[in-house]
Amino acid sequence: MATPRVMLIAGNWKMNGLVDDGRTLAQAVAAGASEAGCELLVCPPAGLLSTVAAALSGSAVALGGQDCHPEVSGAHTGDISAEMLSDIGCGFVIVGHSERRADHGESDDLVRAKAEAAHRAGLTAVICVGETEAERDAGQADAVVGKQVLGSVPENATAANTVIAYEPVWAIGTGRTPTPEDVQAIHSHMRNVVSERHGGEFGANVRLLYGGSVKPGNATELMGLEDVDGALVGGASLVAEDFLAIAANSG
Ligand code: PEP
């Protein structure tokens, strides 16, 4: 049965900020969170997680990692496990961001293993998918995104432990966005794909975020679309005022 989907506005800070910056930004987001009217999540770089966890303590803002390794622990230099993220205070982790798929050659199989690790550790996985500009121009956006969704979402995922973020690669950090009609069409397609694979209850309840150059000025239109349940925000999440304005414009 479908329950109303609560809007989630998530900030992906990427590889930005030193300890003082992270603390200041987190404190500012926490201070404005009660007026947001939706769920807020910030995903700082791993080195800032503890500082940000302390700054968010007592607020309604959730904390997430930007990536995790499939294993619990072991000889994996430079990686962080889902259990470690949970231990620091994370409730979420982003997996399969296009920058990791491109920079680190991450496949759908690896992304799925990371999402399974997130679930094992009790985290909600924010699974990212999205087509390149060449794929969209070739009319392949639905096929590419559908394949990524099928390959990246674990078999036993639930709508409670999984969020899917549609982020067209060509819209990330470029100031360009698809038309609202195109965003709604591909989100509706994703909902159909997951409904067929994981059942109607999952399809009706899973939150589908849009990401790619979301700003205060375009949030109302994009977040008002029927099958858009929030945003994954990069650049604008580094300015508390903008991040909170996106949330305010999305309610
Ligand atoms: C992102 O990388 O997840 C993202 C959406 O970035 P931006 O908002 O800067 O386009």
Tab-separated table of C-alpha atoms and ligand atoms in Angstrom:
chain	number	residue	atom	x	y	z
A	1	MET	CA	0.000	0.000	0.000
A	2	ALA	CA	1.254	3.492	-0.775
A	3	THR	CA	2.011	5.747	2.180
A	4	PRO	CA	2.693	9.442	1.584
A	5	ARG	CA	6.349	9.788	0.610
A	6	VAL	CA	8.212	12.288	2.821
A	7	MET	CA	10.315	14.731	0.820
A	8	LEU	CA	14.079	14.261	1.360
A	9	ILE	CA	16.574	17.014	0.567
A	10	ALA	CA	20.112	15.608	0.664
A	11	GLY	CA	23.362	17.558	0.426
A	12	ASN	CA	26.402	15.917	-1.143
A	13	TRP	CA	29.359	18.012	-0.015
A	14	LYS	CA	31.762	15.927	-2.136
A	15	MET	CA	35.485	16.595	-1.422
A	16	ASN	CA	34.990	20.081	0.007
A	17	GLY	CA	35.700	21.739	3.323
A	18	LEU	CA	38.091	21.545	6.235
A	19	VAL	CA	37.039	20.818	9.811
A	20	ASP	CA	36.027	24.396	10.672
A	21	ASP	CA	34.071	24.765	7.406
A	22	GLY	CA	32.205	21.521	8.031
A	23	ARG	CA	31.312	22.487	11.589
A	24	THR	CA	30.084	25.944	10.560
A	25	LEU	CA	28.038	24.631	7.635
A	26	ALA	CA	26.480	21.822	9.702
A	27	GLN	CA	25.595	24.209	12.530
A	28	ALA	CA	23.918	26.592	10.082
A	29	VAL	CA	21.908	23.776	8.469
A	30	ALA	CA	20.900	22.439	11.887
A	31	ALA	CA	19.802	25.902	12.995
A	32	GLY	CA	17.373	26.212	10.072
A	33	ALA	CA	16.169	22.620	9.977
A	34	SER	CA	13.008	23.038	12.019
A	35	GLU	CA	11.551	25.324	9.341
A	36	ALA	CA	12.443	23.052	6.441
A	37	GLY	CA	9.169	21.120	6.254
A	38	CYS	CA	10.947	18.040	4.896
A	39	GLU	CA	13.659	15.560	5.848
A	40	LEU	CA	17.216	16.905	5.592
A	41	LEU	CA	20.400	14.900	5.080
A	42	VAL	CA	24.011	16.054	4.751
A	43	CYS	CA	26.808	13.866	3.387
A	44	PRO	CA	30.215	15.364	4.230
A	45	PRO	CA	33.557	13.876	3.211
A	46	ALA	CA	34.671	11.011	5.487
A	47	GLY	CA	37.228	13.121	7.363
A	48	LEU	CA	34.533	15.535	8.524
A	49	LEU	CA	31.915	12.984	9.596
A	50	SER	CA	32.703	13.029	13.325
A	51	THR	CA	32.823	16.818	13.474
A	52	VAL	CA	29.553	17.128	11.576
A	53	ALA	CA	27.923	14.410	13.705
A	54	ALA	CA	28.722	16.470	16.805
A	55	ALA	CA	27.464	19.685	15.184
A	56	LEU	CA	24.169	18.036	14.172
A	57	SER	CA	23.620	16.371	17.538
A	58	GLY	CA	20.103	17.067	18.832
A	59	SER	CA	18.909	18.379	15.450
A	60	ALA	CA	16.627	16.660	12.959
A	61	VAL	CA	19.288	16.679	10.226
A	62	ALA	CA	20.472	13.202	9.236
A	63	LEU	CA	24.083	12.315	8.470
A	64	GLY	CA	25.329	10.203	5.585
A	65	GLY	CA	28.540	8.969	3.999
A	66	GLN	CA	29.406	9.481	0.328
A	67	ASP	CA	30.497	5.902	-0.328
A	68	CYS	CA	31.200	2.619	1.447
A	69	HIS	CA	33.124	-0.602	0.801
A	70	PRO	CA	31.130	-3.841	0.428
A	71	GLU	CA	33.131	-5.602	3.183
A	72	VAL	CA	32.800	-5.059	6.941
A	73	SER	CA	36.558	-4.611	7.488
A	74	GLY	CA	39.927	-5.774	6.172
A	75	ALA	CA	42.809	-4.862	3.890
A	76	HIS	CA	41.143	-2.144	1.814
A	77	THR	CA	43.371	0.915	2.055
A	78	GLY	CA	41.554	4.202	1.888
A	79	ASP	CA	38.066	2.707	2.100
A	80	ILE	CA	35.391	2.986	4.768
A	81	SER	CA	32.819	0.340	5.661
A	82	ALA	CA	29.097	0.818	6.149
A	83	GLU	CA	29.519	-0.381	9.735
A	84	MET	CA	32.085	2.364	10.362
A	85	LEU	CA	29.665	4.949	8.968
A	86	SER	CA	26.907	3.657	11.215
A	87	ASP	CA	29.266	3.746	14.201
A	88	ILE	CA	30.010	7.447	13.566
A	89	GLY	CA	26.292	8.236	13.504
A	90	CYS	CA	25.326	7.945	9.841
A	91	GLY	CA	21.878	6.767	8.855
A	92	PHE	CA	22.484	6.967	5.100
A	93	VAL	CA	25.185	6.406	2.499
A	94	ILE	CA	25.349	7.492	-1.134
A	95	VAL	CA	26.451	4.701	-3.486
A	96	GLY	CA	27.061	4.710	-7.223
A	97	HIS	CA	27.425	8.460	-7.672
A	98	SER	CA	28.387	9.128	-11.300
A	99	GLU	CA	31.681	10.651	-10.157
A	100	ARG	CA	32.578	7.323	-8.528
A	101	ARG	CA	31.288	5.346	-11.485
A	102	ALA	CA	33.515	7.492	-13.758
A	103	ASP	CA	36.578	8.132	-11.548
A	104	HIS	CA	36.742	4.657	-9.989
A	105	GLY	CA	35.154	2.527	-12.702
A	106	GLU	CA	32.324	1.389	-10.433
A	107	SER	CA	29.966	-1.098	-12.097
A	108	ASP	CA	26.315	-1.784	-11.288
A	109	ASP	CA	27.417	-5.036	-9.605
A	110	LEU	CA	29.787	-3.166	-7.286
A	111	VAL	CA	27.200	-0.488	-6.550
A	112	ARG	CA	24.681	-3.229	-5.681
A	113	ALA	CA	27.233	-4.856	-3.336
A	114	LYS	CA	27.775	-1.495	-1.635
A	115	ALA	CA	24.017	-1.005	-1.257
A	116	GLU	CA	23.785	-4.502	0.276
A	117	ALA	CA	26.550	-3.528	2.698
A	118	ALA	CA	24.616	-0.397	3.627
A	119	HIS	CA	21.528	-2.493	4.364
A	120	ARG	CA	23.580	-5.011	6.361
A	121	ALA	CA	24.774	-2.131	8.556
A	122	GLY	CA	21.273	-0.708	8.982
A	123	LEU	CA	21.865	2.276	6.695
A	124	THR	CA	19.595	3.627	3.983
A	125	ALA	CA	21.348	3.422	0.617
A	126	VAL	CA	20.975	6.398	-1.719
A	127	ILE	CA	21.626	4.667	-5.042
A	128	CYS	CA	22.558	7.030	-7.892
A	129	VAL	CA	21.831	6.450	-11.568
A	130	GLY	CA	21.847	8.695	-14.630
A	131	GLU	CA	22.675	8.880	-18.305
A	132	THR	CA	25.443	10.803	-20.074
A	133	GLU	CA	24.626	13.538	-22.559
A	134	ALA	CA	25.584	11.303	-25.495
A	135	GLU	CA	23.222	8.608	-24.219
A	136	ARG	CA	20.359	11.114	-23.893
A	137	ASP	CA	21.056	12.542	-27.359
A	138	ALA	CA	20.952	9.010	-28.744
A	139	GLY	CA	17.506	8.465	-27.187
A	140	GLN	CA	18.884	5.897	-24.740
A	141	ALA	CA	18.183	7.640	-21.416
A	142	ASP	CA	15.304	5.358	-20.353
A	143	ALA	CA	17.187	2.209	-21.320
A	144	VAL	CA	20.442	3.249	-19.610
A	145	VAL	CA	18.743	4.359	-16.406
A	146	GLY	CA	16.449	1.320	-16.342
A	147	LYS	CA	19.458	-0.993	-16.674
A	148	GLN	CA	21.356	0.847	-13.918
A	149	VAL	CA	18.359	0.626	-11.607
A	150	LEU	CA	17.907	-3.101	-12.251
A	151	GLY	CA	21.626	-3.753	-11.759
A	152	SER	CA	22.225	-1.521	-8.749
A	153	VAL	CA	19.215	-2.062	-6.468
A	154	PRO	CA	19.628	-5.201	-4.299
A	155	GLU	CA	17.077	-7.988	-4.654
A	156	ASN	CA	15.921	-7.651	-1.036
A	157	ALA	CA	15.850	-3.857	-0.920
A	158	THR	CA	12.857	-2.227	0.719
A	159	ALA	CA	11.380	1.218	0.271
A	160	ALA	CA	12.421	1.935	3.870
A	161	ASN	CA	16.132	1.232	3.344
A	162	THR	CA	16.526	2.446	-0.229
A	163	VAL	CA	16.346	5.796	-2.015
A	164	ILE	CA	17.098	6.126	-5.737
A	165	ALA	CA	18.600	9.355	-7.065
A	166	TYR	CA	18.265	10.148	-10.767
A	167	GLU	CA	21.212	12.364	-11.673
A	168	PRO	CA	21.793	12.949	-15.372
A	169	VAL	CA	25.584	13.181	-15.654
A	170	TRP	CA	25.381	16.195	-17.976
A	171	ALA	CA	23.350	18.176	-15.407
A	172	ILE	CA	25.766	17.724	-12.489
A	173	GLY	CA	27.581	20.941	-11.691
A	174	THR	CA	26.776	22.452	-15.091
A	175	GLY	CA	23.816	24.712	-14.301
A	176	ARG	CA	21.792	22.757	-16.865
A	177	THR	CA	18.758	20.664	-15.991
A	178	PRO	CA	16.394	18.476	-17.994
A	179	THR	CA	12.940	19.925	-18.588
A	180	PRO	CA	10.424	19.171	-15.836
A	181	GLU	CA	8.591	16.981	-18.377
A	182	ASP	CA	11.747	14.931	-18.979
A	183	VAL	CA	12.404	14.568	-15.231
A	184	GLN	CA	8.829	13.420	-14.563
A	185	ALA	CA	8.961	10.994	-17.507
A	186	ILE	CA	12.152	9.273	-16.386
A	187	HIS	CA	11.079	9.156	-12.725
A	188	SER	CA	7.807	7.554	-13.763
A	189	HIS	CA	9.803	5.078	-15.869
A	190	MET	CA	12.043	4.257	-12.870
A	191	ARG	CA	8.999	3.710	-10.667
A	192	ASN	CA	7.579	1.295	-13.248
A	193	VAL	CA	10.908	-0.549	-13.542
A	194	VAL	CA	11.244	-1.066	-9.776
A	195	SER	CA	7.566	-1.957	-9.411
A	196	GLU	CA	7.957	-4.742	-11.946
A	197	ARG	CA	11.141	-6.027	-10.341
A	198	HIS	CA	10.546	-5.466	-6.633
A	199	GLY	CA	6.753	-5.300	-6.416
A	200	GLY	CA	4.114	-2.595	-6.393
A	201	GLU	CA	4.563	-1.722	-2.728
A	202	PHE	CA	8.255	-0.962	-3.236
A	203	GLY	CA	7.443	1.008	-6.385
A	204	ALA	CA	4.752	3.074	-4.728
A	205	ASN	CA	6.760	3.885	-1.604
A	206	VAL	CA	10.406	4.192	-2.678
A	207	ARG	CA	11.649	7.766	-2.733
A	208	LEU	CA	13.051	8.976	-6.044
A	209	LEU	CA	15.307	12.028	-5.805
A	210	TYR	CA	16.315	14.288	-8.664
A	211	GLY	CA	19.904	15.584	-8.701
A	212	GLY	CA	21.776	17.884	-11.072
A	213	SER	CA	22.064	21.669	-10.663
A	214	VAL	CA	19.190	21.979	-8.190
A	215	LYS	CA	19.103	25.555	-6.894
A	216	PRO	CA	16.633	27.606	-4.826
A	217	GLY	CA	15.286	29.045	-8.105
A	218	ASN	CA	14.364	25.755	-9.781
A	219	ALA	CA	13.503	23.661	-6.715
A	220	THR	CA	9.807	24.513	-6.574
A	221	GLU	CA	9.160	23.369	-10.128
A	222	LEU	CA	11.319	20.225	-9.974
A	223	MET	CA	10.251	19.153	-6.491
A	224	GLY	CA	6.599	19.692	-7.335
A	225	LEU	CA	6.634	16.893	-9.919
A	226	GLU	CA	4.484	13.867	-9.115
A	227	ASP	CA	7.258	11.270	-9.004
A	228	VAL	CA	10.000	13.462	-7.502
A	229	ASP	CA	10.359	12.932	-3.762
A	230	GLY	CA	13.309	15.173	-3.063
A	231	ALA	CA	16.698	16.292	-4.297
A	232	LEU	CA	20.335	15.302	-4.147
A	233	VAL	CA	22.128	18.642	-4.109
A	234	GLY	CA	25.834	19.162	-4.782
A	235	GLY	CA	27.141	22.724	-5.178
A	236	ALA	CA	24.193	24.484	-3.556
A	237	SER	CA	24.476	22.298	-0.451
A	238	LEU	CA	27.763	24.034	0.428
A	239	VAL	CA	25.876	27.250	1.198
A	240	ALA	CA	23.511	26.703	4.134
A	241	GLU	CA	21.173	29.489	3.032
A	242	ASP	CA	20.776	27.957	-0.443
A	243	PHE	CA	20.380	24.412	0.865
A	244	LEU	CA	17.697	25.536	3.321
A	245	ALA	CA	15.994	27.621	0.624
A	246	ILE	CA	15.814	24.530	-1.599
A	247	ALA	CA	14.195	22.653	1.272
A	248	ALA	CA	11.799	25.523	1.954
A	249	ASN	CA	10.838	25.672	-1.733
A	250	SER	CA	10.237	21.914	-1.854
A	251	GLY	CA	7.668	21.516	0.909
B	1	PEP	C1	25.674	15.842	-7.343
B	1	PEP	O1	26.831	15.714	-7.681
B	1	PEP	O2	25.120	14.953	-6.664
B	1	PEP	C2	24.971	17.051	-7.756
B	1	PEP	C3	23.684	16.965	-7.896
B	1	PEP	O3	25.732	18.176	-7.991
B	1	PEP	P1	25.187	19.651	-8.392
B	1	PEP	O4	23.975	19.938	-7.547
B	1	PEP	O5	26.318	20.556	-8.100
B	1	PEP	O6	24.834	19.582	-9.837
